CSV table of N, CA, C and O in Angstrom, one decimal:
chain,number,residue,atom,x,y,z
F,278,LEU,N,0.9,-1.2,0.0
F,278,LEU,CA,0.0,0.0,0.0
F,278,LEU,C,0.9,1.2,0.0
F,278,LEU,O,1.7,1.4,0.9
F,279,SER,N,0.8,2.1,-1.0
F,279,SER,CA,1.6,3.3,-1.1
F,279,SER,C,1.0,4.4,-0.2
F,279,SER,O,-0.1,4.4,0.2
F,280,ILE,N,1.9,5.3,0.1
F,280,ILE,CA,1.5,6.5,0.9
F,280,ILE,C,0.4,7.2,0.2
F,280,ILE,O,-0.6,7.7,0.8
F,281,GLY,N,0.5,7.3,-1.1
F,281,GLY,CA,-0.5,8.0,-1.9
F,281,GLY,C,-1.9,7.4,-1.8
F,281,GLY,O,-2.9,8.0,-1.6
F,282,THR,N,-1.9,6.0,-1.9
F,282,THR,CA,-3.2,5.3,-1.8
F,282,THR,C,-3.7,5.4,-0.4
F,282,THR,O,-4.9,5.6,-0.1
F,283,PHE,N,-2.8,5.2,0.6
F,283,PHE,CA,-3.2,5.3,2.0
F,283,PHE,C,-3.9,6.7,2.3
F,283,PHE,O,-5.0,6.7,2.9
F,284,CYS,N,-3.3,7.7,1.9
F,284,CYS,CA,-3.8,9.1,2.1
F,284,CYS,C,-5.1,9.3,1.4
F,284,CYS,O,-6.1,9.8,2.0
F,285,LYS,N,-5.2,8.8,0.2
F,285,LYS,CA,-6.4,9.0,-0.6
F,285,LYS,C,-7.6,8.2,0.0
F,285,LYS,O,-8.7,8.8,0.1
F,286,GLN,N,-7.4,7.0,0.4
F,286,GLN,CA,-8.4,6.2,1.0
F,286,GLN,C,-9.0,6.8,2.3
F,286,GLN,O,-10.1,6.6,2.6
F,287,ARG,N,-8.1,7.4,3.0
F,287,ARG,CA,-8.5,8.0,4.3
F,287,ARG,C,-8.8,9.5,4.3
F,287,ARG,O,-9.0,10.1,5.3
F,288,ASN,N,-8.7,10.1,3.1
F,288,ASN,CA,-8.9,11.5,2.9
F,288,ASN,C,-7.9,12.3,3.8
F,288,ASN,O,-8.3,13.2,4.5
F,289,ILE,N,-6.7,11.9,3.8
F,289,ILE,CA,-5.6,12.6,4.6
F,289,ILE,C,-4.8,13.5,3.7
F,289,ILE,O,-4.4,13.1,2.6
F,290,VAL,N,-4.5,14.7,4.2
F,290,VAL,CA,-3.6,15.6,3.5
F,290,VAL,C,-2.4,15.8,4.4
F,290,VAL,O,-2.5,16.5,5.4
F,291,PRO,N,-1.3,15.1,4.1
F,291,PRO,CA,-0.1,15.1,5.0
F,291,PRO,C,0.6,16.5,4.9
F,291,PRO,O,0.8,17.0,3.9
F,292,ASP,N,1.0,16.9,6.1
F,292,ASP,CA,1.9,18.1,6.2
F,292,ASP,C,3.4,17.7,6.2
F,292,ASP,O,4.2,18.4,5.6
F,293,VAL,N,3.6,16.6,6.9
F,293,VAL,CA,5.0,16.2,7.1
F,293,VAL,C,5.0,14.6,7.0
F,293,VAL,O,4.1,14.0,7.5
F,294,ILE,N,6.0,14.1,6.3
F,294,ILE,CA,6.1,12.6,6.2
F,294,ILE,C,7.6,12.3,6.5
F,294,ILE,O,8.5,12.9,6.0
F,295,LYS,N,7.7,11.3,7.5
F,295,LYS,CA,9.1,10.8,7.8
F,295,LYS,C,9.2,9.4,7.3
F,295,LYS,O,8.3,8.6,7.5
F,296,ILE,N,10.3,9.2,6.6
F,296,ILE,CA,10.5,7.9,6.0
F,296,ILE,C,11.8,7.3,6.5
F,296,ILE,O,12.9,7.9,6.3
F,297,ASP,N,11.8,6.2,7.2
F,297,ASP,CA,12.9,5.4,7.6
F,297,ASP,C,12.6,4.0,7.6
F,297,ASP,O,12.1,3.4,8.5
F,298,VAL,N,12.8,3.4,6.4
F,298,VAL,CA,12.4,2.0,6.2
F,298,VAL,C,13.6,1.1,5.7
F,298,VAL,O,13.4,0.2,4.9
F,299,GLN,N,14.8,1.4,6.3
F,299,GLN,CA,15.9,0.5,6.2
F,299,GLN,C,16.2,0.0,4.8
F,299,GLN,O,16.3,-1.2,4.5
F,300,GLY,N,16.4,1.0,3.8
F,300,GLY,CA,16.8,0.6,2.5
F,300,GLY,C,15.7,0.6,1.5
F,300,GLY,O,15.9,0.3,0.3
F,301,ASN,N,14.5,0.8,1.9
F,301,ASN,CA,13.3,0.7,1.0
F,301,ASN,C,12.8,2.1,0.7
F,301,ASN,O,11.7,2.3,0.2
F,302,GLU,N,13.6,3.1,1.0
F,302,GLU,CA,13.1,4.5,0.8
F,302,GLU,C,12.7,4.9,-0.6
F,302,GLU,O,11.8,5.6,-0.8
F,303,LEU,N,13.5,4.4,-1.6
F,303,LEU,CA,13.2,4.7,-3.0
F,303,LEU,C,11.8,4.2,-3.4
F,303,LEU,O,11.1,4.9,-4.1
F,304,ALA,N,11.5,3.0,-2.9
F,304,ALA,CA,10.2,2.4,-3.2
F,304,ALA,C,9.1,3.3,-2.6
F,304,ALA,O,8.0,3.6,-3.2
F,305,VAL,N,9.3,3.8,-1.4
F,305,VAL,CA,8.3,4.6,-0.7
F,305,VAL,C,8.2,5.9,-1.5
F,305,VAL,O,7.1,6.4,-1.8
F,306,LEU,N,9.3,6.5,-1.8
F,306,LEU,CA,9.3,7.8,-2.6
F,306,LEU,C,8.6,7.6,-3.9
F,306,LEU,O,7.8,8.5,-4.3
F,307,GLU,N,8.8,6.6,-4.6
F,307,GLU,CA,8.2,6.3,-5.9
F,307,GLU,C,6.6,6.2,-5.7
F,307,GLU,O,5.9,6.7,-6.5
F,308,GLY,N,6.2,5.6,-4.6
F,308,GLY,CA,4.8,5.4,-4.3
F,308,GLY,C,4.1,6.6,-3.8
F,308,GLY,O,2.9,6.6,-3.7
F,309,MET,N,4.8,7.7,-3.6
F,309,MET,CA,4.2,8.9,-3.1
F,309,MET,C,4.4,10.1,-4.1
F,309,MET,O,4.2,11.3,-3.7
F,310,LYS,N,4.8,9.8,-5.3
F,310,LYS,CA,5.0,10.9,-6.3
F,310,LYS,C,3.8,11.8,-6.4
F,310,LYS,O,3.9,13.1,-6.4
F,311,GLU,N,2.6,11.3,-6.5
F,311,GLU,CA,1.4,12.1,-6.6
F,311,GLU,C,1.1,12.9,-5.3
F,311,GLU,O,0.7,14.1,-5.4
F,312,THR,N,1.4,12.3,-4.2
F,312,THR,CA,1.2,13.0,-2.9
F,312,THR,C,2.2,14.2,-2.9
F,312,THR,O,1.8,15.3,-2.4
F,313,LEU,N,3.4,14.0,-3.3
F,313,LEU,CA,4.4,15.1,-3.3
F,313,LEU,C,3.9,16.2,-4.3
F,313,LEU,O,4.0,17.4,-3.9
F,314,LYS,N,3.4,15.9,-5.4
F,314,LYS,CA,3.0,16.8,-6.4
F,314,LYS,C,1.7,17.6,-5.9
F,314,LYS,O,1.6,18.8,-6.1
F,315,THR,N,0.8,16.9,-5.3
F,315,THR,CA,-0.5,17.4,-5.0
F,315,THR,C,-0.5,18.1,-3.6
F,315,THR,O,-1.0,19.2,-3.5
F,316,HIS,N,0.1,17.5,-2.6
F,316,HIS,CA,0.0,18.1,-1.3
F,316,HIS,C,1.2,18.8,-0.8
F,316,HIS,O,1.1,19.5,0.2
F,317,ARG,N,2.4,18.6,-1.4
F,317,ARG,CA,3.6,19.3,-1.1
F,317,ARG,C,4.0,19.2,0.4
F,317,ARG,O,4.3,20.2,1.0
F,318,PRO,N,4.0,18.0,1.0
F,318,PRO,CA,4.4,17.9,2.4
F,318,PRO,C,5.9,18.0,2.5
F,318,PRO,O,6.7,17.8,1.6
F,319,LYS,N,6.3,18.4,3.7
F,319,LYS,CA,7.7,18.4,4.1
F,319,LYS,C,8.1,16.9,4.3
F,319,LYS,O,7.2,16.1,4.7
F,320,VAL,N,9.3,16.5,3.9
F,320,VAL,CA,9.7,15.1,3.9
F,320,VAL,C,11.0,15.0,4.7
F,320,VAL,O,12.0,15.7,4.3
F,321,MET,N,11.0,14.2,5.7
F,321,MET,CA,12.3,13.8,6.3
F,321,MET,C,12.5,12.3,5.9
F,321,MET,O,11.7,11.5,6.1
F,322,VAL,N,13.7,12.1,5.3
F,322,VAL,CA,14.0,10.7,4.8
F,322,VAL,C,15.4,10.3,5.1
F,322,VAL,O,16.3,11.1,5.1
F,323,MET,N,15.5,9.1,5.6
F,323,MET,CA,16.8,8.5,5.9
F,323,MET,C,17.2,7.7,4.7
F,323,MET,O,16.6,6.8,4.3
F,324,LEU,N,18.3,8.1,4.1
F,324,LEU,CA,18.9,7.4,2.9
F,324,LEU,C,20.2,6.8,3.3
F,324,LEU,O,21.2,7.5,3.3
F,325,TYR,N,20.2,5.5,3.6
F,325,TYR,CA,21.4,4.8,4.0
F,325,TYR,C,22.1,4.2,2.8
F,325,TYR,O,21.6,3.2,2.3
F,326,ASP,N,23.2,4.7,2.5
F,326,ASP,CA,24.0,4.2,1.3
F,326,ASP,C,24.2,2.7,1.4
F,326,ASP,O,23.9,1.9,0.4
F,327,GLU,N,24.6,2.2,2.6
F,327,GLU,CA,24.9,0.7,2.7
F,327,GLU,C,23.7,-0.1,2.5
F,327,GLU,O,23.8,-1.2,1.9
F,328,LEU,N,22.5,0.3,2.9
F,328,LEU,CA,21.3,-0.5,2.7
F,328,LEU,C,20.8,-0.3,1.3
F,328,LEU,O,20.3,-1.3,0.7
F,329,LEU,N,20.9,0.8,0.7
F,329,LEU,CA,20.5,1.0,-0.7
F,329,LEU,C,21.3,0.2,-1.7
F,329,LEU,O,20.8,-0.3,-2.7
F,330,LYS,N,22.6,0.1,-1.4
F,330,LYS,CA,23.6,-0.6,-2.3
F,330,LYS,C,23.1,-2.0,-2.5
F,330,LYS,O,23.3,-2.6,-3.6
F,331,VAL,N,22.5,-2.6,-1.5
F,331,VAL,CA,22.0,-4.0,-1.6
F,331,VAL,C,21.0,-4.2,-2.8
F,331,VAL,O,20.9,-5.2,-3.4
F,332,LYS,N,20.3,-3.1,-3.1
F,332,LYS,CA,19.3,-3.1,-4.1
F,332,LYS,C,19.8,-2.3,-5.4
F,332,LYS,O,19.0,-1.9,-6.2
F,333,ASN,N,21.1,-2.1,-5.4
F,333,ASN,CA,21.7,-1.4,-6.5
F,333,ASN,C,21.1,0.0,-6.7
F,333,ASN,O,20.9,0.5,-7.8
F,334,GLN,N,20.9,0.6,-5.6
F,334,GLN,CA,20.3,2.0,-5.5
F,334,GLN,C,21.3,2.9,-4.8
F,334,GLN,O,22.2,2.4,-4.0
F,335,THR,N,21.1,4.2,-4.9
F,335,THR,CA,21.9,5.2,-4.2
F,335,THR,C,21.1,6.3,-3.6
F,335,THR,O,20.0,6.5,-4.0
F,336,LYS,N,21.7,6.9,-2.6
F,336,LYS,CA,20.9,8.0,-2.0
F,336,LYS,C,20.8,9.2,-3.0
F,336,LYS,O,19.8,9.9,-2.9
F,337,GLU,N,21.7,9.3,-4.0
F,337,GLU,CA,21.5,10.3,-5.0
F,337,GLU,C,20.3,10.1,-5.8
F,337,GLU,O,19.6,11.1,-6.2
F,338,GLN,N,19.8,8.9,-6.0
F,338,GLN,CA,18.6,8.6,-6.7
F,338,GLN,C,17.4,9.1,-5.9
F,338,GLN,O,16.5,9.7,-6.5
F,339,GLY,N,17.4,8.9,-4.6
F,339,GLY,CA,16.3,9.5,-3.8
F,339,GLY,C,16.3,11.0,-3.8
F,339,GLY,O,15.2,11.6,-3.9
F,340,ILE,N,17.5,11.6,-3.7
F,340,ILE,CA,17.6,13.0,-3.7
F,340,ILE,C,17.1,13.6,-5.0
F,340,ILE,O,16.3,14.5,-5.1
F,341,ALA,N,17.5,12.9,-6.1
F,341,ALA,CA,17.0,13.4,-7.5
F,341,ALA,C,15.5,13.2,-7.6
F,341,ALA,O,14.9,14.1,-8.2
F,342,LEU,N,14.9,12.2,-7.1
F,342,LEU,CA,13.5,12.0,-7.2
F,342,LEU,C,12.8,13.2,-6.5
F,342,LEU,O,11.8,13.7,-7.1
F,343,LEU,N,13.3,13.5,-5.3
F,343,LEU,CA,12.6,14.7,-4.6
F,343,LEU,C,12.9,16.0,-5.3
F,343,LEU,O,12.0,16.8,-5.5
F,344,GLN,N,14.1,16.2,-5.8
F,344,GLN,CA,14.4,17.4,-6.6
F,344,GLN,C,13.5,17.5,-7.8
F,344,GLN,O,13.0,18.6,-8.1
F,345,ASN,N,13.3,16.4,-8.5
F,345,ASN,CA,12.5,16.4,-9.7
F,345,ASN,C,11.0,16.7,-9.4
F,345,ASN,O,10.3,17.1,-10.3
F,346,ALA,N,10.6,16.4,-8.2
F,346,ALA,CA,9.3,16.7,-7.7
F,346,ALA,C,9.1,18.1,-7.2
F,346,ALA,O,8.1,18.5,-6.8
F,347,GLY,N,10.2,18.9,-7.3
F,347,GLY,CA,10.1,20.3,-6.9
F,347,GLY,C,10.5,20.6,-5.5
F,347,GLY,O,10.0,21.5,-4.8
F,348,TYR,N,11.4,19.8,-4.9
F,348,TYR,CA,11.9,19.9,-3.5
F,348,TYR,C,13.3,20.4,-3.4
F,348,TYR,O,14.1,20.0,-4.3
F,349,ASP,N,13.6,21.1,-2.4
F,349,ASP,CA,15.0,21.5,-2.0
F,349,ASP,C,15.4,20.5,-1.0
F,349,ASP,O,14.7,20.3,0.0
F,350,VAL,N,16.5,19.7,-1.2
F,350,VAL,CA,16.9,18.7,-0.3
F,350,VAL,C,18.2,19.0,0.4
F,350,VAL,O,19.2,19.3,-0.3
F,351,LYS,N,18.2,18.9,1.7
F,351,LYS,CA,19.4,19.2,2.5
F,351,LYS,C,19.7,18.1,3.5
F,351,LYS,O,18.8,17.6,4.1
F,352,LEU,N,21.0,17.8,3.7
F,352,LEU,CA,21.4,16.9,4.7
F,352,LEU,C,21.2,17.6,6.0
F,352,LEU,O,21.6,18.8,6.2
F,353,PHE,N,20.5,17.0,7.0
F,353,PHE,CA,20.3,17.7,8.3
F,353,PHE,C,20.9,17.0,9.5
F,353,PHE,O,21.0,17.6,10.6
F,354,ALA,N,21.3,15.8,9.4
F,354,ALA,CA,21.9,15.1,10.5
F,354,ALA,C,22.7,13.9,10.0
F,354,ALA,O,22.3,13.2,9.0
F,355,GLU,N,23.8,13.6,10.6
F,355,GLU,CA,24.7,12.5,10.3
F,355,GLU,C,25.0,12.5,8.8
F,355,GLU,O,25.2,13.5,8.2
F,356,ASP,N,25.0,11.3,8.2
F,356,ASP,CA,25.3,11.3,6.8
F,356,ASP,C,24.2,10.7,6.0
F,356,ASP,O,24.3,10.4,4.8
F,357,HIS,N,23.0,10.5,6.6
F,357,HIS,CA,21.9,9.9,5.9
F,357,HIS,C,20.5,10.5,6.1
F,357,HIS,O,19.6,10.1,5.5
F,358,ALA,N,20.5,11.5,6.9
F,358,ALA,CA,19.2,12.1,7.3
F,358,ALA,C,19.0,13.4,6.4
F,358,ALA,O,19.7,14.3,6.5
F,359,TYR,N,17.9,13.4,5.6
F,359,TYR,CA,17.7,14.5,4.7
F,359,TYR,C,16.3,15.1,5.0
F,359,TYR,O,15.4,14.5,5.3
F,360,LEU,N,16.3,16.5,4.8
F,360,LEU,CA,15.0,17.2,4.9
F,360,LEU,C,14.7,17.8,3.5
F,360,LEU,O,15.6,18.4,2.9
F,361,ALA,N,13.6,17.5,3.0
F,361,ALA,CA,13.1,18.0,1.7
F,361,ALA,C,12.0,18.9,1.9
F,361,ALA,O,10.9,18.6,2.5
F,362,LEU,N,12.1,20.2,1.4
F,362,LEU,CA,11.1,21.2,1.6
F,362,LEU,C,10.6,21.6,0.2
F,362,LEU,O,11.5,21.8,-0.7
F,363,PRO,N,9.3,21.7,0.0
F,363,PRO,CA,8.8,22.1,-1.3
F,363,PRO,C,9.3,23.5,-1.7
F,363,PRO,O,9.4,24.4,-0.9
F,364,ILE,N,9.7,23.6,-3.0
F,364,ILE,CA,10.1,24.9,-3.5
F,364,ILE,C,8.8,25.7,-3.9
F,364,ILE,O,8.0,25.1,-4.6
F,365,SER,N,8.7,26.9,-3.4
F,365,SER,CA,7.5,27.7,-3.7
F,365,SER,C,7.2,27.9,-5.2
F,365,SER,O,8.0,28.0,-6.0
């Protein structure tokens, strides 16, 4: 069940979404593209290089996905915690 589907089924408009799913962050981000476009929530996402590598993915892919959706992405803690804010 994607975040987009979850929110739509429950009529939820998210303000903030935190994603920490141990290497599955890109799948979650892919499943919430419509939510990012429509509702423009702030996003906190943990992008762990070592966990993403197992799936032949990189944190740069997650950052690019958010940037392509119109977000400014900044590292805010350690080496894997990112804050994405919608660009006005």
